[in-house]
Amino acid sequence: MDETRDALTRKLQAFKGLGPEDLIMLRELQRQRSLIEAGREVVYEGQYPHSAYILREGWACSYKQLRDGSRQIIDIQIAGDFLGLRSLLLRSSDHSFLTITDVEVARLDRQRMLEVFRRTPRLAVGLMWAASRDEAMVVEHLVSIGRRDAFERTAHFLLELGERLKLVGIGDGCTYPCPISQSILADALGMTAIHINRVLRQLREARIVVFRDGVVEFQDIKRAADITGFEIAYLDQAPVH
């Protein structure tokens, strides 16, 4: 993979142009890499000590486990995202991360992050932007679960995911690979598996979006954005066309 076009670099370049020193430091941050197979916890809730990671390739999810064994998925992580960055300075991790596919990650630690802030302020600002963007998505998901109905919530989530993937060079926003199961999607949207199956059928029959065989395809992306009130401003990206 071209090191200047990895997913995280693409994402940060979209926000703030990085200079040669920034790119060198970004490569250094991603030097300590490992492969993890699907279905493994990368970080678990309560872990101490713990690290953060850059998800270089593959898909993961962050979640909280409830006492009754159920879970609430907080978000889906894609290439270029961080795993555990927001809780890196906490004594222990406040939630867990699970790989959905086989992944490649780069391990971070506190000392490396402090070095970034000391040596490359522009890159540090870019990393703060990425963390702020993640926070904005969590807020939007909270609004969806609290105030959008199941139909709107699902379409909004799929719109958001398409735009996130497009930013790092995967898909075009209208059509993109999506290897998450219906049960994971249900846990992310606060629904049961039966409910999400019914909603996806309704979206398909309304000729808005089809999610089948690991691919999401919007048939009318403008209508989807209108119905859900999707505004891309919280992602700090170019608007949906």
PDB file of C-alpha atoms in Angstrom:
ATOM      1  CA  MET A   1       0.000   0.000   0.000  1.00  0.00           C
ATOM      2  CA  ASP A   2       1.221   3.504  -0.849  1.00  0.00           C
ATOM      3  CA  GLU A   3       2.099   4.931   2.573  1.00  0.00           C
ATOM      4  CA  THR A   4       1.006   8.424   1.508  1.00  0.00           C
ATOM      5  CA  ARG A   5      -2.458   7.123   0.611  1.00  0.00           C
ATOM      6  CA  ASP A   6      -3.328   4.958   3.592  1.00  0.00           C
ATOM      7  CA  ALA A   7      -6.801   5.536   5.001  1.00  0.00           C
ATOM      8  CA  LEU A   8      -5.824   7.690   7.979  1.00  0.00           C
ATOM      9  CA  THR A   9      -3.594   9.918   5.847  1.00  0.00           C
ATOM     10  CA  ARG A  10      -6.391  10.383   3.307  1.00  0.00           C
ATOM     11  CA  LYS A  11      -8.810  11.345   6.077  1.00  0.00           C
ATOM     12  CA  LEU A  12      -6.473  13.825   7.754  1.00  0.00           C
ATOM     13  CA  GLN A  13      -5.410  15.360   4.434  1.00  0.00           C
ATOM     14  CA  ALA A  14      -9.077  16.071   3.712  1.00  0.00           C
ATOM     15  CA  PHE A  15      -9.190  18.217   6.847  1.00  0.00           C
ATOM     16  CA  LYS A  16      -5.767  19.819   6.940  1.00  0.00           C
ATOM     17  CA  GLY A  17      -2.886  19.551   4.496  1.00  0.00           C
ATOM     18  CA  LEU A  18       0.003  17.708   6.091  1.00  0.00           C
ATOM     19  CA  GLY A  19       3.621  18.678   5.541  1.00  0.00           C
ATOM     20  CA  PRO A  20       6.613  16.324   5.102  1.00  0.00           C
ATOM     21  CA  GLU A  21       7.349  16.175   8.849  1.00  0.00           C
ATOM     22  CA  ASP A  22       3.704  15.404   9.604  1.00  0.00           C
ATOM     23  CA  LEU A  23       3.671  12.553   7.092  1.00  0.00           C
ATOM     24  CA  ILE A  24       6.888  11.119   8.539  1.00  0.00           C
ATOM     25  CA  MET A  25       5.411  11.193  12.036  1.00  0.00           C
ATOM     26  CA  LEU A  26       2.171   9.656  10.775  1.00  0.00           C
ATOM     27  CA  ARG A  27       4.138   6.790   9.234  1.00  0.00           C
ATOM     28  CA  GLU A  28       6.013   6.362  12.518  1.00  0.00           C
ATOM     29  CA  LEU A  29       2.721   6.197  14.410  1.00  0.00           C
ATOM     30  CA  GLN A  30       1.663   3.291  12.186  1.00  0.00           C
ATOM     31  CA  ARG A  31       4.956   1.397  12.297  1.00  0.00           C
ATOM     32  CA  GLN A  32       4.041  -1.130  15.017  1.00  0.00           C
ATOM     33  CA  ARG A  33       1.501  -3.205  13.088  1.00  0.00           C
ATOM     34  CA  SER A  34      -0.257  -6.501  13.633  1.00  0.00           C
ATOM     35  CA  LEU A  35      -2.937  -8.628  12.012  1.00  0.00           C
ATOM     36  CA  ILE A  36      -5.972  -9.710  14.032  1.00  0.00           C
ATOM     37  CA  GLU A  37      -8.565 -12.161  12.800  1.00  0.00           C
ATOM     38  CA  ALA A  38     -12.304 -11.538  12.781  1.00  0.00           C
ATOM     39  CA  GLY A  39     -14.262 -11.991  16.001  1.00  0.00           C
ATOM     40  CA  ARG A  40     -11.489 -10.953  18.419  1.00  0.00           C
ATOM     41  CA  GLU A  41     -11.531  -8.257  21.076  1.00  0.00           C
ATOM     42  CA  VAL A  42      -8.782  -5.704  20.459  1.00  0.00           C
ATOM     43  CA  VAL A  43      -9.526  -3.761  23.651  1.00  0.00           C
ATOM     44  CA  TYR A  44     -11.971  -4.837  26.346  1.00  0.00           C
ATOM     45  CA  GLU A  45     -13.954  -2.747  28.809  1.00  0.00           C
ATOM     46  CA  GLY A  46     -12.075  -2.294  32.082  1.00  0.00           C
ATOM     47  CA  GLN A  47      -8.719  -3.270  30.573  1.00  0.00           C
ATOM     48  CA  TYR A  48      -5.683  -1.823  32.369  1.00  0.00           C
ATOM     49  CA  PRO A  49      -3.177  -1.004  31.137  1.00  0.00           C
ATOM     50  CA  HIS A  50      -4.548  -0.546  27.658  1.00  0.00           C
ATOM     51  CA  SER A  51      -3.488   0.878  24.302  1.00  0.00           C
ATOM     52  CA  ALA A  52      -5.175   2.597  21.401  1.00  0.00           C
ATOM     53  CA  TYR A  53      -4.922   1.508  17.775  1.00  0.00           C
ATOM     54  CA  ILE A  54      -5.213   2.840  14.272  1.00  0.00           C
ATOM     55  CA  LEU A  55      -7.408   0.578  12.169  1.00  0.00           C
ATOM     56  CA  ARG A  56      -5.448   0.431   8.933  1.00  0.00           C
ATOM     57  CA  GLU A  57      -7.561  -2.154   7.125  1.00  0.00           C
ATOM     58  CA  GLY A  58     -10.779  -4.010   7.875  1.00  0.00           C
ATOM     59  CA  TRP A  59     -13.865  -3.387  10.016  1.00  0.00           C
ATOM     60  CA  ALA A  60     -14.451  -3.337  13.767  1.00  0.00           C
ATOM     61  CA  CYS A  61     -17.083  -2.143  16.211  1.00  0.00           C
ATOM     62  CA  SER A  62     -17.056  -0.520  19.641  1.00  0.00           C
ATOM     63  CA  TYR A  63     -19.617  -1.626  22.202  1.00  0.00           C
ATOM     64  CA  LYS A  64     -20.758  -1.746  25.822  1.00  0.00           C
ATOM     65  CA  GLN A  65     -21.812  -5.062  27.348  1.00  0.00           C
ATOM     66  CA  LEU A  66     -24.918  -5.039  29.571  1.00  0.00           C
ATOM     67  CA  ARG A  67     -25.451  -7.230  32.628  1.00  0.00           C
ATOM     68  CA  ASP A  68     -28.114  -9.310  30.898  1.00  0.00           C
ATOM     69  CA  GLY A  69     -25.615 -10.271  28.171  1.00  0.00           C
ATOM     70  CA  SER A  70     -26.983  -7.916  25.529  1.00  0.00           C
ATOM     71  CA  ARG A  71     -24.828  -5.195  24.028  1.00  0.00           C
ATOM     72  CA  GLN A  72     -25.139  -1.733  22.581  1.00  0.00           C
ATOM     73  CA  ILE A  73     -22.836  -1.084  19.668  1.00  0.00           C
ATOM     74  CA  ILE A  74     -21.571   2.477  19.927  1.00  0.00           C
ATOM     75  CA  ASP A  75     -20.164   2.733  16.417  1.00  0.00           C
ATOM     76  CA  ILE A  76     -18.707   0.854  13.476  1.00  0.00           C
ATOM     77  CA  GLN A  77     -15.014   1.491  12.822  1.00  0.00           C
ATOM     78  CA  ILE A  78     -13.570   1.454   9.305  1.00  0.00           C
ATOM     79  CA  ALA A  79     -10.086   1.884   7.860  1.00  0.00           C
ATOM     80  CA  GLY A  80      -8.542   5.143   9.041  1.00  0.00           C
ATOM     81  CA  ASP A  81     -10.414   5.175  12.355  1.00  0.00           C
ATOM     82  CA  PHE A  82      -8.988   4.973  15.859  1.00  0.00           C
ATOM     83  CA  LEU A  83      -9.788   2.238  18.340  1.00  0.00           C
ATOM     84  CA  GLY A  84      -9.703   3.499  21.925  1.00  0.00           C
ATOM     85  CA  LEU A  85      -8.084   6.877  21.354  1.00  0.00           C
ATOM     86  CA  ARG A  86     -10.659   8.766  23.430  1.00  0.00           C
ATOM     87  CA  SER A  87     -10.034   6.601  26.490  1.00  0.00           C
ATOM     88  CA  LEU A  88      -6.254   6.366  26.118  1.00  0.00           C
ATOM     89  CA  LEU A  89      -5.642   8.757  29.019  1.00  0.00           C
ATOM     90  CA  LEU A  90      -8.178   7.046  31.288  1.00  0.00           C
ATOM     91  CA  ARG A  91      -6.938   4.510  33.808  1.00  0.00           C
ATOM     92  CA  SER A  92      -8.909   1.756  32.069  1.00  0.00           C
ATOM     93  CA  SER A  93     -10.843   1.398  28.840  1.00  0.00           C
ATOM     94  CA  ASP A  94     -14.497   2.434  29.191  1.00  0.00           C
ATOM     95  CA  HIS A  95     -15.746   0.194  26.359  1.00  0.00           C
ATOM     96  CA  SER A  96     -14.694  -2.704  24.137  1.00  0.00           C
ATOM     97  CA  PHE A  97     -13.641  -3.110  20.509  1.00  0.00           C
ATOM     98  CA  LEU A  98     -14.396  -6.212  18.454  1.00  0.00           C
ATOM     99  CA  THR A  99     -13.097  -7.045  14.982  1.00  0.00           C
ATOM    100  CA  ILE A 100     -15.834  -7.692  12.423  1.00  0.00           C
ATOM    101  CA  THR A 101     -13.426  -8.785   9.669  1.00  0.00           C
ATOM    102  CA  ASP A 102      -9.754  -9.674   9.654  1.00  0.00           C
ATOM    103  CA  VAL A 103      -7.959  -6.394  10.334  1.00  0.00           C
ATOM    104  CA  GLU A 104      -4.567  -4.752  10.320  1.00  0.00           C
ATOM    105  CA  VAL A 105      -3.959  -2.363  13.207  1.00  0.00           C
ATOM    106  CA  ALA A 106      -1.135  -0.103  14.336  1.00  0.00           C
ATOM    107  CA  ARG A 107      -0.670   0.089  18.097  1.00  0.00           C
ATOM    108  CA  LEU A 108      -0.421   3.469  19.816  1.00  0.00           C
ATOM    109  CA  ASP A 109       0.611   4.317  23.338  1.00  0.00           C
ATOM    110  CA  ARG A 110       0.489   7.453  25.450  1.00  0.00           C
ATOM    111  CA  GLN A 111       4.136   8.307  24.942  1.00  0.00           C
ATOM    112  CA  ARG A 112       3.839   8.217  21.157  1.00  0.00           C
ATOM    113  CA  MET A 113       0.784  10.448  21.211  1.00  0.00           C
ATOM    114  CA  LEU A 114       2.525  12.952  23.499  1.00  0.00           C
ATOM    115  CA  GLU A 115       5.458  12.953  21.084  1.00  0.00           C
ATOM    116  CA  VAL A 116       3.124  13.846  18.215  1.00  0.00           C
ATOM    117  CA  PHE A 117       1.716  16.788  20.152  1.00  0.00           C
ATOM    118  CA  ARG A 118       5.213  17.974  21.026  1.00  0.00           C
ATOM    119  CA  ARG A 119       6.841  17.672  17.595  1.00  0.00           C
ATOM    120  CA  THR A 120       4.086  18.183  15.024  1.00  0.00           C
ATOM    121  CA  PRO A 121       1.337  20.595  16.103  1.00  0.00           C
ATOM    122  CA  ARG A 122      -0.369  20.474  12.694  1.00  0.00           C
ATOM    123  CA  LEU A 123      -0.708  16.697  12.843  1.00  0.00           C
ATOM    124  CA  ALA A 124      -1.868  16.992  16.459  1.00  0.00           C
ATOM    125  CA  VAL A 125      -4.654  19.327  15.332  1.00  0.00           C
ATOM    126  CA  GLY A 126      -5.612  16.806  12.649  1.00  0.00           C
ATOM    127  CA  LEU A 127      -5.831  14.022  15.234  1.00  0.00           C
ATOM    128  CA  MET A 128      -7.945  16.235  17.488  1.00  0.00           C
ATOM    129  CA  TRP A 129     -10.242  16.884  14.504  1.00  0.00           C
ATOM    130  CA  ALA A 130     -10.606  13.134  13.939  1.00  0.00           C
ATOM    131  CA  ALA A 131     -11.488  12.607  17.619  1.00  0.00           C
ATOM    132  CA  SER A 132     -13.959  15.512  17.528  1.00  0.00           C
ATOM    133  CA  ARG A 133     -15.575  14.069  14.408  1.00  0.00           C
ATOM    134  CA  ASP A 134     -15.977  10.713  16.169  1.00  0.00           C
ATOM    135  CA  GLU A 135     -17.642  12.508  19.070  1.00  0.00           C
ATOM    136  CA  ALA A 136     -20.028  14.270  16.684  1.00  0.00           C
ATOM    137  CA  MET A 137     -21.042  10.901  15.224  1.00  0.00           C
ATOM    138  CA  VAL A 138     -21.763   9.482  18.677  1.00  0.00           C
ATOM    139  CA  VAL A 139     -24.004  12.506  19.364  1.00  0.00           C
ATOM    140  CA  GLU A 140     -25.820  11.960  16.061  1.00  0.00           C
ATOM    141  CA  HIS A 141     -26.330   8.281  16.868  1.00  0.00           C
ATOM    142  CA  LEU A 142     -27.820   9.262  20.211  1.00  0.00           C
ATOM    143  CA  VAL A 143     -30.252  11.574  18.426  1.00  0.00           C
ATOM    144  CA  SER A 144     -31.152   8.768  16.018  1.00  0.00           C
ATOM    145  CA  ILE A 145     -31.883   6.229  18.737  1.00  0.00           C
ATOM    146  CA  GLY A 146     -33.816   8.772  20.807  1.00  0.00           C
ATOM    147  CA  ARG A 147     -35.795  10.636  18.146  1.00  0.00           C
ATOM    148  CA  ARG A 148     -35.705   9.021  14.684  1.00  0.00           C
ATOM    149  CA  ASP A 149     -38.006   6.155  13.854  1.00  0.00           C
ATOM    150  CA  ALA A 150     -36.534   2.835  12.758  1.00  0.00           C
ATOM    151  CA  PHE A 151     -36.904   3.577   9.025  1.00  0.00           C
ATOM    152  CA  GLU A 152     -35.184   6.975   9.278  1.00  0.00           C
ATOM    153  CA  ARG A 153     -32.573   5.718  11.728  1.00  0.00           C
ATOM    154  CA  THR A 154     -31.441   2.901   9.445  1.00  0.00           C
ATOM    155  CA  ALA A 155     -31.287   5.009   6.288  1.00  0.00           C
ATOM    156  CA  HIS A 156     -29.421   7.780   8.148  1.00  0.00           C
ATOM    157  CA  PHE A 157     -26.843   5.333   9.478  1.00  0.00           C
ATOM    158  CA  LEU A 158     -26.235   3.858   6.009  1.00  0.00           C
ATOM    159  CA  LEU A 159     -25.896   7.347   4.512  1.00  0.00           C
ATOM    160  CA  GLU A 160     -23.337   8.273   7.155  1.00  0.00           C
ATOM    161  CA  LEU A 161     -21.382   5.075   6.640  1.00  0.00           C
ATOM    162  CA  GLY A 162     -21.232   5.647   2.881  1.00  0.00           C
ATOM    163  CA  GLU A 163     -19.848   9.152   3.316  1.00  0.00           C
ATOM    164  CA  ARG A 164     -17.267   7.975   5.836  1.00  0.00           C
ATOM    165  CA  LEU A 165     -16.087   5.252   3.479  1.00  0.00           C
ATOM    166  CA  LYS A 166     -15.941   7.616   0.506  1.00  0.00           C
ATOM    167  CA  LEU A 167     -13.605   9.928   2.440  1.00  0.00           C
ATOM    168  CA  VAL A 168     -11.019   7.126   2.728  1.00  0.00           C
ATOM    169  CA  GLY A 169     -11.419   5.936  -0.868  1.00  0.00           C
ATOM    170  CA  ILE A 170     -13.883   3.047  -0.401  1.00  0.00           C
ATOM    171  CA  GLY A 171     -17.018   3.221  -2.548  1.00  0.00           C
ATOM    172  CA  ASP A 172     -18.635   6.394  -3.830  1.00  0.00           C
ATOM    173  CA  GLY A 173     -21.176   7.064  -1.086  1.00  0.00           C
ATOM    174  CA  CYS A 174     -24.017   5.539  -3.133  1.00  0.00           C
ATOM    175  CA  THR A 175     -22.570   2.012  -3.387  1.00  0.00           C
ATOM    176  CA  TYR A 176     -20.084   0.482  -0.988  1.00  0.00           C
ATOM    177  CA  PRO A 177     -19.016  -2.832   0.565  1.00  0.00           C
ATOM    178  CA  CYS A 178     -20.530  -3.484   3.986  1.00  0.00           C
ATOM    179  CA  PRO A 179     -19.523  -6.759   5.671  1.00  0.00           C
ATOM    180  CA  ILE A 180     -21.543  -6.195   8.855  1.00  0.00           C
ATOM    181  CA  SER A 181     -24.279  -8.663   9.755  1.00  0.00           C
ATOM    182  CA  GLN A 182     -27.893  -7.743  10.410  1.00  0.00           C
ATOM    183  CA  SER A 183     -27.407  -8.594  14.085  1.00  0.00           C
ATOM    184  CA  ILE A 184     -24.527  -6.097  14.357  1.00  0.00           C
ATOM    185  CA  LEU A 185     -26.576  -3.481  12.521  1.00  0.00           C
ATOM    186  CA  ALA A 186     -29.483  -4.155  14.887  1.00  0.00           C
ATOM    187  CA  ASP A 187     -27.248  -3.706  17.957  1.00  0.00           C
ATOM    188  CA  ALA A 188     -25.893  -0.466  16.518  1.00  0.00           C
ATOM    189  CA  LEU A 189     -29.375   0.920  15.893  1.00  0.00           C
ATOM    190  CA  GLY A 190     -31.070  -0.298  19.073  1.00  0.00           C
ATOM    191  CA  MET A 191     -33.340  -2.807  17.337  1.00  0.00           C
ATOM    192  CA  THR A 192     -33.935  -6.537  17.333  1.00  0.00           C
ATOM    193  CA  ALA A 193     -32.679  -8.692  14.453  1.00  0.00           C
ATOM    194  CA  ILE A 194     -36.283  -9.304  13.357  1.00  0.00           C
ATOM    195  CA  HIS A 195     -37.026  -5.581  13.380  1.00  0.00           C
ATOM    196  CA  ILE A 196     -33.960  -4.600  11.326  1.00  0.00           C
ATOM    197  CA  ASN A 197     -34.806  -7.294   8.778  1.00  0.00           C
ATOM    198  CA  ARG A 198     -38.274  -5.791   8.368  1.00  0.00           C
ATOM    199  CA  VAL A 199     -36.911  -2.236   8.087  1.00  0.00           C
ATOM    200  CA  LEU A 200     -34.353  -3.214   5.449  1.00  0.00           C
ATOM    201  CA  ARG A 201     -37.169  -4.823   3.454  1.00  0.00           C
ATOM    202  CA  GLN A 202     -39.215  -1.622   3.727  1.00  0.00           C
ATOM    203  CA  LEU A 203     -36.254   0.461   2.516  1.00  0.00           C
ATOM    204  CA  ARG A 204     -35.777  -1.911  -0.397  1.00  0.00           C
ATOM    205  CA  GLU A 205     -39.472  -1.886  -1.346  1.00  0.00           C
ATOM    206  CA  ALA A 206     -39.505   1.916  -1.151  1.00  0.00           C
ATOM    207  CA  ARG A 207     -36.621   1.895  -3.659  1.00  0.00           C
ATOM    208  CA  ILE A 208     -34.411   3.923  -1.349  1.00  0.00           C
ATOM    209  CA  VAL A 209     -31.557   1.552  -0.500  1.00  0.00           C
ATOM    210  CA  VAL A 210     -30.739  -2.131  -0.897  1.00  0.00           C
ATOM    211  CA  PHE A 211     -28.424  -3.920   1.546  1.00  0.00           C
ATOM    212  CA  ARG A 212     -27.732  -7.380   0.173  1.00  0.00           C
ATOM    213  CA  ASP A 213     -24.768  -9.803  -0.050  1.00  0.00           C
ATOM    214  CA  GLY A 214     -22.405  -7.463   1.770  1.00  0.00           C
ATOM    215  CA  VAL A 215     -23.096  -4.446  -0.449  1.00  0.00           C
ATOM    216  CA  VAL A 216     -25.134  -1.295   0.229  1.00  0.00           C
ATOM    217  CA  GLU A 217     -26.601   0.400  -2.840  1.00  0.00           C
ATOM    218  CA  PHE A 218     -28.664   3.574  -2.642  1.00  0.00           C
ATOM    219  CA  GLN A 219     -31.259   3.774  -5.385  1.00  0.00           C
ATOM    220  CA  ASP A 220     -32.301   7.323  -4.477  1.00  0.00           C
ATOM    221  CA  ILE A 221     -29.711   8.920  -2.231  1.00  0.00           C
ATOM    222  CA  LYS A 222     -31.233  12.401  -2.390  1.00  0.00           C
ATOM    223  CA  ARG A 223     -34.618  11.076  -1.274  1.00  0.00           C
ATOM    224  CA  ALA A 224     -32.907   9.165   1.543  1.00  0.00           C
ATOM    225  CA  ALA A 225     -31.197  12.354   2.728  1.00  0.00           C
ATOM    226  CA  ASP A 226     -34.466  14.310   2.523  1.00  0.00           C
ATOM    227  CA  ILE A 227     -36.470  11.701   4.454  1.00  0.00           C
ATOM    228  CA  THR A 228     -33.908  11.328   7.228  1.00  0.00           C
ATOM    229  CA  GLY A 229     -32.829  14.968   7.462  1.00  0.00           C
ATOM    230  CA  PHE A 230     -29.266  13.844   6.812  1.00  0.00           C
ATOM    231  CA  GLU A 231     -26.935  16.842   6.864  1.00  0.00           C
ATOM    232  CA  ILE A 232     -23.281  16.094   6.372  1.00  0.00           C
ATOM    233  CA  ALA A 233     -22.051  19.133   8.318  1.00  0.00           C
ATOM    234  CA  TYR A 234     -21.414  17.056  11.474  1.00  0.00           C
ATOM    235  CA  LEU A 235     -18.991  14.864   9.500  1.00  0.00           C
ATOM    236  CA  ASP A 236     -17.117  17.974   8.284  1.00  0.00           C
ATOM    237  CA  GLN A 237     -17.104  16.658   4.693  1.00  0.00           C
ATOM    238  CA  ALA A 238     -18.414  17.750   1.315  1.00  0.00           C
ATOM    239  CA  PRO A 239     -22.225  17.487   0.994  1.00  0.00           C
ATOM    240  CA  VAL A 240     -24.274  14.617  -0.430  1.00  0.00           C
ATOM    241  CA  HIS A 241     -25.114  15.156  -4.114  1.00  0.00           C
TER     242      HIS A 241
END
